[in-house]
Amino acid sequence: MERWLLLGGRFVLDLLPVLTFAAAAQITLSLIAPDRLTRLVLVLLINANLIVRVVLLLGRLILAPDQTRFRLVTLADETAAYCYVWLRRMVALAAYGLLGLDALRLLALPDALADLIGRLIGLTLAGMAIILILQNAEPVRQWLRQDSNGSRLAKQMSESFAALRHRLADVWHVLAIVYVVAVYTVWTLEIPGGFLFLLRATGLTLVLLLASRWIKQGLRHLITLGFTVSPDLAARFPGLEARANRYLPVLQSMLGVGLTLLIIVLLLQIWGMDSLGWLIEGSGRKLLSSLTIVLVVLVFAVVVWEILSSWIERLLQETEHDGQRRTPSARMRTLLPLLRNALLVVLVIMVSLIVLSEIGINIAPLLAGAGVVGLAIGFGSQTLVKDLITGLFILIEDSIAVGDAIEVAGKSGTVEAITIRTIRLRDLRGAVHTIPFSAVTTIQNSTKTFSFAVVDVTVDYKTDLDLATATLTDADTKLRTDTPDYSEAVLEPLEIFGLDRVENGALILRVRVKTQPGKQWSVERILKRGIKEAFDRAGITLPGPTQLVLQTPLVPPEMPVAPTPAAAD
């Protein structure tokens, strides 16, 4: 309170000389009673002096260049003195120059010369304003970029307009110089309604920039809320939120670019350029229509891709239902990745053609050229066409799938991946074989639906066949009871075909057990061991060393059973 009282007293003391000068000038004019012309000239000069004094008085009140404690704005002493000096220069030139020029007009100065002098005064003022802007470009830039340390409201405003302030800091001097030039041009050319137009355009520009900032923040908030996935939906689809948020920065950037373009169009309209008319009725209408169609096509393609890709990924993932874990079948693991790749290729080609068509490129030659090239490739690459057609039918018929143990084209191994043209196998020694479908004539699949473990048991010629048969049945029963690995892999009890043949004075019995696909080799080993132990307990002798001979398998017994397959190309 004391500071404001002192400030008011200081202002009154500074105002007294100004009022005294105005009263003295008025009294003097009344006493000397000059003629009308002289009186008008003196009044103009007195008014110029009063204008300069009043403006400088207000400047001293605000800047207080010699009294820091009375300063109404936060400025350094040197900066306050600098601002006061430039205020005094420009006010003195404007007041004495323009009002003095009016006095010279009254004293019969030619109009042409008076207009020239007036424009030179205006040009000098504009030049001084540009010099002032350039001298303070860096300080003002730093001031615009600094964070607010004031009240909570000031901090919130600072955070809200941080990006706008940083952008304005880089170009403020350019905008200010352009504005000074525009004001001088309007004044010197005496454009009708020019100052009113500048004032209106300036106000609308400021309002538009502030409103655009708020709208941008509101849109960003709405987009963030729209892309937020509920906990229930996130639990059902674990990867949905990450997939949705993948496009969040892209969407925000697109909205930012769109809002920026709209602001530019409105700014051009505000400053007298018929940008809206060009956009609605002129060639801009076609451009806007093409951009809208391209945007709609891109959004539609992305939505279709994400929906189908998410559906395929969900089918490929293990799911749990009623406490039981369900693993996707080998057929699904083989065909669905191929379907996803084919979908991606189709979408990319279709979207590319539509976009090229909308931006004015004639796609008819491209389609014709692609047809000719495809025809040439078809005639020149018959093996490739055969690969594709054969592979297509093999996949449709579900002859093989990823994870199957097969023998094809003289190579055996586990299927690691299937493309539209080749099969990739990994054999017993870890070598990878890539086999084109055109080389496939027959396929031996050892892991299709179910498998059989076949064992030929050799016993002495004098062995009782009924005892041997009963012993084999007991061995299978005991393994089912005591060996979990055997019981889980076996689907049906042991089949005993009986005496198969007689060789070298020995009897060969053939047995077979139905197993889960790919489990026949491990079941065979367990069964051999169980038969040997059962024969020892029953006293059945073998002709010489134990001979438990396995029929030649399609894949070596040591072949790893259905390892986790890689995703198909």
XYZ file of C-alpha atoms in Angstrom:
569
model
C 0.000 0.000 0.000
C 2.803 2.375 0.876
C 4.468 1.627 -2.488
C 1.327 2.589 -4.392
C 0.934 5.809 -2.367
C 4.520 6.766 -3.123
C 4.021 5.861 -6.773
C 0.870 8.047 -6.952
C 2.613 10.968 -5.271
C 5.547 10.679 -7.681
C 3.160 10.665 -10.659
C 1.374 13.793 -9.397
C 4.693 15.592 -8.930
C 5.782 14.684 -12.458
C 2.382 15.742 -13.843
C 2.512 19.229 -12.278
C 5.120 20.637 -14.734
C 3.064 19.360 -17.675
C -0.126 20.968 -16.388
C 1.789 24.148 -15.589
C 3.180 24.289 -19.136
C -0.301 23.736 -20.631
C -1.827 26.471 -18.440
C 1.027 28.898 -19.148
C 0.753 28.305 -22.895
C -2.973 28.910 -22.840
C -2.584 32.121 -20.812
C 0.197 33.356 -23.087
C -1.884 32.800 -26.212
C -4.733 34.715 -24.598
C -2.459 37.647 -23.703
C -0.613 38.058 -26.995
C -3.767 37.351 -29.071
C -1.997 36.366 -32.311
C -3.760 36.103 -35.656
C -5.606 32.903 -36.597
C -2.824 31.337 -38.640
C -0.157 32.016 -36.046
C -2.424 30.738 -33.304
C -3.012 27.435 -35.171
C 0.713 26.922 -35.704
C 1.466 27.619 -32.045
C -1.330 25.279 -30.927
C 0.101 22.468 -33.067
C 3.586 22.920 -31.580
C 2.192 23.150 -28.036
C 0.126 19.992 -28.581
C 3.204 18.190 -29.902
C 5.111 19.132 -26.781
C 2.225 18.066 -24.542
C 1.877 14.712 -26.326
C 5.583 14.021 -25.916
C 5.520 15.009 -22.239
C 2.391 12.924 -21.430
C 3.652 9.827 -23.224
C 7.073 10.099 -21.556
C 5.340 10.645 -18.226
C 3.402 7.400 -18.669
C 6.630 5.703 -19.787
C 8.421 6.866 -16.626
C 5.481 5.642 -14.555
C 5.679 2.139 -16.032
C 9.415 1.757 -16.669
C 10.825 3.922 -13.853
C 14.318 3.904 -15.412
C 15.915 5.659 -12.418
C 13.884 4.078 -9.560
C 13.855 0.261 -9.414
C 11.409 0.023 -6.527
C 8.738 2.031 -8.405
C 8.970 -0.039 -11.619
C 5.653 -1.690 -12.574
C 7.218 -4.294 -14.879
C 9.978 -6.770 -14.114
C 12.934 -5.401 -16.053
C 16.606 -4.851 -15.389
C 17.751 -1.231 -14.907
C 19.643 -1.265 -18.196
C 16.663 -2.688 -20.098
C 14.281 -0.139 -18.567
C 16.571 2.727 -19.511
C 16.976 1.285 -23.026
C 13.193 1.064 -23.521
C 12.701 4.612 -22.213
C 15.331 6.022 -24.597
C 13.722 4.379 -27.620
C 10.266 5.522 -26.476
C 11.487 9.095 -26.242
C 13.084 8.964 -29.696
C 10.087 7.566 -31.484
C 7.473 9.676 -29.699
C 9.445 12.859 -30.278
C 9.918 12.114 -33.980
C 6.269 11.148 -34.461
C 4.766 14.060 -32.510
C 7.108 16.898 -33.564
C 7.512 15.555 -37.074
C 3.869 14.990 -37.985
C 2.352 17.943 -36.085
C 5.217 20.180 -37.215
C 4.532 19.084 -40.787
C 0.882 20.121 -40.317
C 2.160 23.522 -39.119
C 4.297 23.845 -42.250
C 1.265 23.030 -44.389
C -0.500 25.974 -42.739
C 2.512 28.115 -43.630
C 1.984 27.322 -47.343
C 4.373 24.380 -47.741
C 3.551 22.675 -51.091
C 1.424 19.573 -50.712
C 3.733 17.397 -52.800
C 6.729 18.335 -50.653
C 4.679 17.935 -47.473
C 3.558 14.461 -48.559
C 7.160 13.511 -49.346
C 8.351 14.717 -45.948
C 5.482 12.885 -44.241
C 6.322 9.630 -45.976
C 9.996 10.079 -45.065
C 9.008 10.591 -41.427
C 6.865 7.470 -41.554
C 9.663 5.518 -43.232
C 12.081 6.705 -40.528
C 9.681 5.570 -37.804
C 9.235 2.172 -39.523
C 13.016 1.826 -39.856
C 13.490 2.682 -36.177
C 10.847 0.082 -35.245
C 12.613 -2.578 -37.373
C 15.983 -1.725 -35.799
C 14.399 -1.977 -32.357
C 12.917 -5.393 -33.251
C 16.215 -6.739 -34.571
C 18.175 -5.481 -31.564
C 15.798 -7.272 -29.218
C 15.187 -10.441 -31.258
C 17.290 -12.690 -29.012
C 16.177 -11.284 -25.610
C 12.515 -11.571 -26.571
C 13.140 -15.089 -27.931
C 14.618 -16.150 -24.590
C 11.779 -14.474 -22.718
C 9.166 -16.347 -24.777
C 10.893 -19.674 -24.172
C 11.415 -19.333 -20.442
C 9.104 -21.177 -18.028
C 6.675 -19.258 -15.896
C 7.468 -19.028 -12.186
C 4.369 -17.116 -11.228
C 1.025 -18.230 -9.933
C -0.606 -21.580 -10.510
C -2.749 -20.083 -13.268
C 0.334 -18.637 -14.917
C 2.043 -22.032 -14.777
C -0.981 -23.761 -16.319
C -1.118 -21.153 -19.071
C 2.611 -21.531 -19.599
C 2.276 -25.294 -19.969
C -0.736 -24.940 -22.260
C 0.981 -22.486 -24.575
C 4.511 -23.885 -24.306
C 4.599 -25.240 -27.850
C 3.006 -22.086 -29.265
C 5.467 -19.862 -27.396
C 8.436 -21.881 -28.625
C 7.277 -21.662 -32.217
C 6.540 -17.961 -31.888
C 9.971 -17.368 -30.316
C 11.706 -18.515 -33.503
C 9.784 -16.275 -35.896
C 8.414 -13.424 -33.813
C 10.862 -10.849 -35.225
C 9.965 -11.793 -38.789
C 6.245 -11.471 -38.064
C 6.811 -8.166 -36.296
C 8.831 -6.736 -39.202
C 6.178 -7.871 -41.693
C 3.516 -6.230 -39.569
C 5.481 -2.942 -39.375
C 5.910 -2.956 -43.145
C 2.190 -3.665 -43.588
C 1.212 -0.753 -41.314
C 3.551 1.599 -43.148
C 2.240 0.440 -46.518
C -1.381 0.990 -45.485
C -0.513 4.446 -44.123
C 1.617 5.666 -46.993
C -0.732 4.372 -49.721
C -3.770 5.657 -47.816
C -5.672 2.409 -48.410
C -9.351 2.919 -47.531
C -10.187 0.996 -44.383
C -6.607 -0.219 -44.218
C -6.022 0.374 -40.520
C -9.416 -1.084 -39.667
C -8.583 -4.130 -41.787
C -5.213 -4.561 -40.049
C -6.780 -4.209 -36.629
C -9.532 -6.709 -37.414
C -7.164 -9.189 -39.058
C -4.718 -8.945 -36.161
C -7.422 -9.567 -33.584
C -8.906 -12.492 -35.521
C -5.433 -13.988 -35.992
C -4.727 -13.919 -32.276
C -8.150 -15.408 -31.494
C -7.669 -18.138 -34.124
C -4.219 -19.101 -32.833
C -5.415 -19.331 -29.241
C -8.560 -21.267 -30.211
C -6.563 -23.695 -32.366
C -4.292 -24.465 -29.443
C -7.243 -25.298 -27.198
C -8.937 -27.346 -29.936
C -5.740 -29.304 -30.542
C -5.403 -30.139 -26.850
C -9.068 -31.183 -26.685
C -8.724 -33.452 -29.732
C -5.586 -35.034 -28.302
C -7.414 -35.713 -25.035
C -10.402 -37.217 -26.852
C -8.154 -39.442 -28.982
C -6.324 -40.681 -25.899
C -9.647 -41.532 -24.244
C -10.905 -43.204 -27.412
C -7.843 -45.445 -27.673
C -8.000 -46.476 -24.021
C -8.948 -50.157 -23.724
C -11.118 -51.261 -20.806
C -9.604 -53.779 -18.354
C -12.101 -56.495 -19.361
C -11.319 -56.073 -23.053
C -7.577 -55.954 -22.336
C -7.862 -59.209 -20.382
C -9.677 -60.920 -23.275
C -7.294 -59.552 -25.911
C -3.881 -58.976 -24.276
C -2.280 -57.405 -27.348
C -5.212 -55.174 -28.312
C -4.116 -52.083 -26.352
C -0.563 -52.189 -27.701
C -1.889 -52.673 -31.234
C -4.350 -49.788 -30.861
C -1.761 -47.460 -29.347
C 0.576 -48.261 -32.226
C -1.421 -45.873 -34.391
C -1.987 -43.239 -31.691
C 1.092 -41.090 -32.555
C 0.286 -41.373 -36.277
C -3.313 -40.266 -35.724
C -2.245 -37.389 -33.502
C 0.286 -36.272 -36.105
C -2.311 -36.465 -38.883
C -4.790 -34.423 -36.857
C -2.045 -31.920 -36.052
C -1.158 -31.555 -39.727
C -4.829 -31.273 -40.697
C -5.494 -28.639 -38.039
C -2.389 -26.708 -39.108
C -3.521 -26.707 -42.753
C -6.985 -25.548 -41.701
C -5.456 -22.710 -39.662
C -3.340 -21.655 -42.658
C -6.422 -21.604 -44.889
C -8.362 -19.512 -42.342
C -5.420 -17.130 -41.841
C -5.187 -16.576 -45.581
C -8.934 -15.912 -45.632
C -8.627 -13.452 -42.727
C -5.820 -11.553 -44.463
C -7.813 -11.023 -47.652
C -6.987 -14.105 -49.752
C -10.042 -16.061 -50.863
C -8.652 -19.424 -49.761
C -12.073 -20.800 -48.773
C -13.494 -19.933 -52.177
C -10.598 -21.704 -53.894
C -11.071 -24.716 -51.623
C -14.839 -24.929 -52.107
C -15.386 -23.874 -55.689
C -12.005 -23.874 -57.428
C -9.365 -26.499 -58.139
C -8.874 -26.930 -54.416
C -12.200 -28.771 -54.295
C -10.803 -31.575 -56.446
C -7.651 -31.699 -54.337
C -9.681 -31.872 -51.135
C -11.877 -34.623 -52.585
C -8.843 -36.680 -53.624
C -7.208 -36.270 -50.222
C -10.434 -37.323 -48.502
C -10.757 -40.459 -50.642
C -7.099 -41.382 -50.063
C -7.506 -40.891 -46.326
C -10.683 -42.997 -46.229
C -9.032 -45.788 -48.230
C -5.965 -45.816 -45.985
C -8.071 -45.882 -42.819
C -10.288 -48.647 -44.225
C -7.237 -50.722 -45.228
C -5.651 -50.310 -41.804
C -8.893 -51.263 -40.044
C -9.364 -54.362 -42.223
C -5.744 -55.391 -41.735
C -5.841 -54.948 -37.968
C -9.139 -56.820 -37.565
C -8.111 -59.811 -39.677
C -4.538 -59.845 -38.371
C -5.762 -59.756 -34.771
C -8.211 -62.547 -35.529
C -5.451 -64.676 -37.087
C -3.076 -64.028 -34.193
C -5.796 -64.940 -31.723
C -6.402 -68.225 -33.547
C -2.673 -68.968 -33.533
C -2.329 -68.390 -29.789
C -2.947 -71.017 -27.170
C -6.223 -70.472 -25.347
C -7.631 -71.861 -22.144
C -11.264 -72.947 -21.931
C -12.880 -74.748 -19.008
C -9.478 -75.265 -17.435
C -8.067 -76.977 -20.540
C -5.428 -75.440 -22.760
C -6.154 -75.579 -26.458
C -3.327 -75.501 -28.980
C -4.058 -74.508 -32.594
C -3.832 -77.335 -35.064
C -0.910 -77.757 -37.414
C -3.189 -76.936 -40.346
C -4.086 -73.590 -38.794
C -0.447 -72.845 -37.970
C 0.400 -73.537 -41.608
C -2.385 -71.829 -43.537
C -3.181 -68.783 -41.366
C 0.261 -67.104 -41.692
C 0.088 -67.650 -45.446
C -3.404 -66.134 -45.478
C -2.148 -63.118 -43.517
C 0.744 -62.553 -45.938
C -1.576 -62.879 -48.930
C -3.990 -60.382 -47.335
C -1.158 -57.904 -46.783
C -0.043 -58.164 -50.408
C -3.593 -57.681 -51.706
C -4.220 -54.664 -49.473
C -0.923 -53.005 -50.400
C -1.550 -53.477 -54.135
C -5.171 -52.299 -54.014
C -4.444 -49.264 -51.830
C -1.442 -48.297 -53.964
C -3.499 -48.435 -57.168
C -6.338 -46.382 -55.655
C -3.942 -43.765 -54.280
C -2.104 -43.480 -57.603
C -5.430 -43.108 -59.397
C -6.621 -40.378 -57.023
C -3.441 -38.312 -57.314
C -3.871 -38.216 -61.083
C -1.640 -41.041 -62.311
C -3.186 -43.194 -65.029
C -2.974 -46.759 -63.743
C -4.250 -48.390 -66.938
C -0.706 -48.692 -68.400
C 0.481 -50.100 -65.078
C -2.237 -52.770 -65.114
C -1.564 -53.612 -68.751
C 2.170 -53.766 -68.130
C 1.674 -55.958 -65.082
C -0.489 -58.315 -67.148
C 2.141 -58.570 -69.882
C 4.924 -59.111 -67.354
C 2.840 -61.751 -65.561
C 2.165 -63.529 -68.845
C 5.864 -63.477 -69.740
C 6.800 -64.820 -66.323
C 4.149 -67.525 -66.685
C 5.606 -68.708 -70.022
C 9.217 -68.326 -69.002
C 8.969 -69.770 -65.481
C 6.926 -72.932 -65.803
C 8.701 -74.449 -62.798
C 7.685 -71.492 -60.668
C 4.064 -71.840 -61.785
C 4.220 -75.562 -61.059
C 5.610 -74.808 -57.592
C 2.756 -72.442 -56.855
C -0.037 -74.667 -58.187
C 1.292 -77.842 -56.554
C 1.865 -76.054 -53.274
C -1.621 -74.576 -53.370
C -3.264 -77.993 -53.745
C -1.022 -79.567 -51.099
C -1.994 -76.847 -48.633
C -5.679 -77.066 -49.509
C -5.674 -80.860 -49.110
C -3.833 -80.537 -45.801
C -1.300 -83.180 -46.799
C 1.410 -81.698 -44.585
C 1.624 -79.056 -41.885
C 4.271 -77.337 -39.845
C 5.665 -79.770 -37.274
C 4.963 -82.938 -39.250
C 7.671 -85.577 -39.687
C 7.705 -86.428 -43.371
C 9.767 -87.943 -46.156
C 9.577 -86.128 -49.464
C 11.831 -86.007 -52.536
C 14.255 -88.421 -50.873
C 14.675 -86.206 -47.770
C 13.222 -86.835 -44.321
C 12.856 -84.512 -41.399
C 10.543 -82.254 -39.464
C 8.676 -79.507 -41.320
C 9.880 -76.160 -39.991
C 8.129 -73.823 -42.412
C 5.971 -73.876 -45.527
C 5.791 -71.078 -48.067
C 3.637 -70.858 -51.150
C 6.535 -72.341 -53.154
C 8.768 -74.466 -50.899
C 8.909 -76.814 -47.913
C 11.692 -76.394 -45.357
C 12.775 -79.562 -43.494
C 15.300 -80.079 -40.704
C 16.749 -83.574 -40.632
C 18.208 -85.724 -37.856
C 21.626 -84.048 -38.036
C 20.173 -80.535 -37.968
C 20.662 -79.810 -41.669
C 17.939 -77.730 -43.309
C 16.535 -78.859 -46.671
C 14.480 -76.468 -48.806
C 12.422 -78.459 -51.304
C 10.322 -76.789 -54.049
C 6.842 -78.162 -54.496
C 7.605 -78.997 -58.113
C 10.023 -81.698 -56.868
C 7.305 -83.351 -54.763
C 5.860 -86.498 -56.319
C 4.918 -88.470 -53.188
C 4.648 -87.501 -49.533
C 5.084 -89.854 -46.608
C 3.693 -88.235 -43.484
C 4.491 -90.104 -40.268
C 2.520 -87.770 -38.011
C -0.880 -87.407 -39.658
C -3.786 -87.819 -37.203
C -2.179 -90.836 -35.490
C 0.833 -93.164 -35.829
C 1.754 -96.827 -35.296
C 4.756 -98.256 -33.510
C 5.522 -101.575 -35.262
C 7.916 -104.088 -33.647
C 9.089 -107.459 -35.001
C 9.977 -109.771 -32.074
C 12.287 -112.741 -32.789
C 12.031 -115.788 -30.478
C 13.492 -119.297 -30.473
C 11.888 -121.858 -32.802
C 10.837 -124.046 -29.837
C 9.021 -121.206 -28.004
C 5.340 -121.731 -27.192
C 3.531 -119.161 -29.336
C 0.578 -118.903 -26.943
C 2.959 -118.163 -24.058
C 4.763 -115.601 -26.149
C 1.489 -113.949 -27.141
C 0.264 -113.811 -23.535
C 3.609 -112.398 -22.426
C 3.398 -109.613 -25.018
C -0.093 -108.734 -23.790
C 1.128 -108.689 -20.159
C 4.024 -106.436 -21.160
C 1.636 -103.941 -22.778
C -0.700 -104.028 -19.740
C 2.155 -103.448 -17.319
C 3.527 -100.538 -19.351
C 0.095 -98.909 -19.432
C -0.101 -99.184 -15.654
C 3.434 -98.334 -14.589
C 4.776 -96.026 -17.340
C 2.967 -92.672 -17.700
C 4.877 -91.703 -20.847
C 3.678 -94.873 -22.518
C 0.081 -94.725 -21.339
C -0.333 -91.060 -22.359
C 1.075 -91.628 -25.837
C -0.761 -94.884 -26.642
C -4.282 -94.628 -28.038
C -5.267 -98.320 -28.238
C -4.036 -101.603 -26.699
C -1.272 -103.601 -28.303
C -2.225 -105.476 -31.501
C -0.547 -108.886 -31.948
C -0.595 -110.121 -35.535
C 0.954 -113.474 -34.539
C 3.603 -115.357 -36.404
C 4.757 -113.289 -39.335
C 7.510 -115.468 -40.783
C 10.235 -117.995 -40.009
C 13.835 -117.068 -40.735
C 17.020 -118.984 -39.963
C 15.364 -121.294 -37.460
C 13.718 -118.402 -35.535
C 10.128 -117.292 -35.187
C 9.302 -113.631 -35.905
C 6.164 -112.196 -34.267
C 4.801 -108.806 -35.384
C 3.048 -106.446 -32.954
C 1.688 -102.954 -33.391
C 0.382 -100.215 -31.091
C -1.536 -97.110 -32.107
C -0.011 -93.855 -30.762
C -0.474 -90.135 -30.897
C 1.077 -88.548 -34.008
C 4.841 -88.342 -33.679
C 4.977 -90.476 -30.522
C 5.652 -93.823 -32.275
C 9.426 -93.708 -31.888
C 9.450 -93.089 -28.136
C 6.649 -95.660 -27.640
C 8.619 -98.192 -29.672
C 11.662 -97.841 -27.435
C 9.596 -98.210 -24.266
C 7.760 -101.227 -25.728
C 11.007 -102.970 -26.681
C 12.306 -102.594 -23.165
C 9.029 -103.800 -21.655
C 8.952 -106.874 -23.943
C 12.516 -107.772 -23.026
C 11.747 -107.557 -19.289
C 8.513 -109.570 -19.703
C 10.326 -112.328 -21.667
C 12.972 -112.531 -18.957
C 10.270 -113.029 -16.304
C 8.473 -115.667 -18.426
C 11.715 -117.543 -19.248
C 11.294 -117.113 -22.994
C 14.646 -117.479 -24.704
C 15.769 -115.745 -27.812
C 17.926 -117.256 -30.557
C 21.260 -115.766 -29.562
C 21.397 -112.075 -28.614
C 18.112 -110.221 -28.137
C 16.702 -109.212 -31.501
C 13.921 -106.703 -31.425
C 13.798 -105.423 -34.952
C 11.771 -102.375 -35.956
C 10.293 -102.054 -39.387
C 12.195 -99.396 -41.335
C 10.651 -96.107 -40.158
C 9.819 -93.187 -42.371
C 11.917 -90.986 -40.073
C 14.850 -92.227 -37.968
C 13.843 -93.132 -34.367
C 15.992 -90.347 -32.957
C 14.004 -87.729 -34.868
C 12.781 -85.014 -32.464
C 9.041 -85.188 -32.115
C 7.095 -82.153 -33.336
C 9.279 -79.348 -32.043
C 7.780 -75.914 -31.732
C 7.552 -74.823 -35.388
C 8.608 -71.492 -36.741
C 5.940 -69.329 -38.272
C 5.444 -69.929 -41.952
C 6.769 -67.337 -44.293
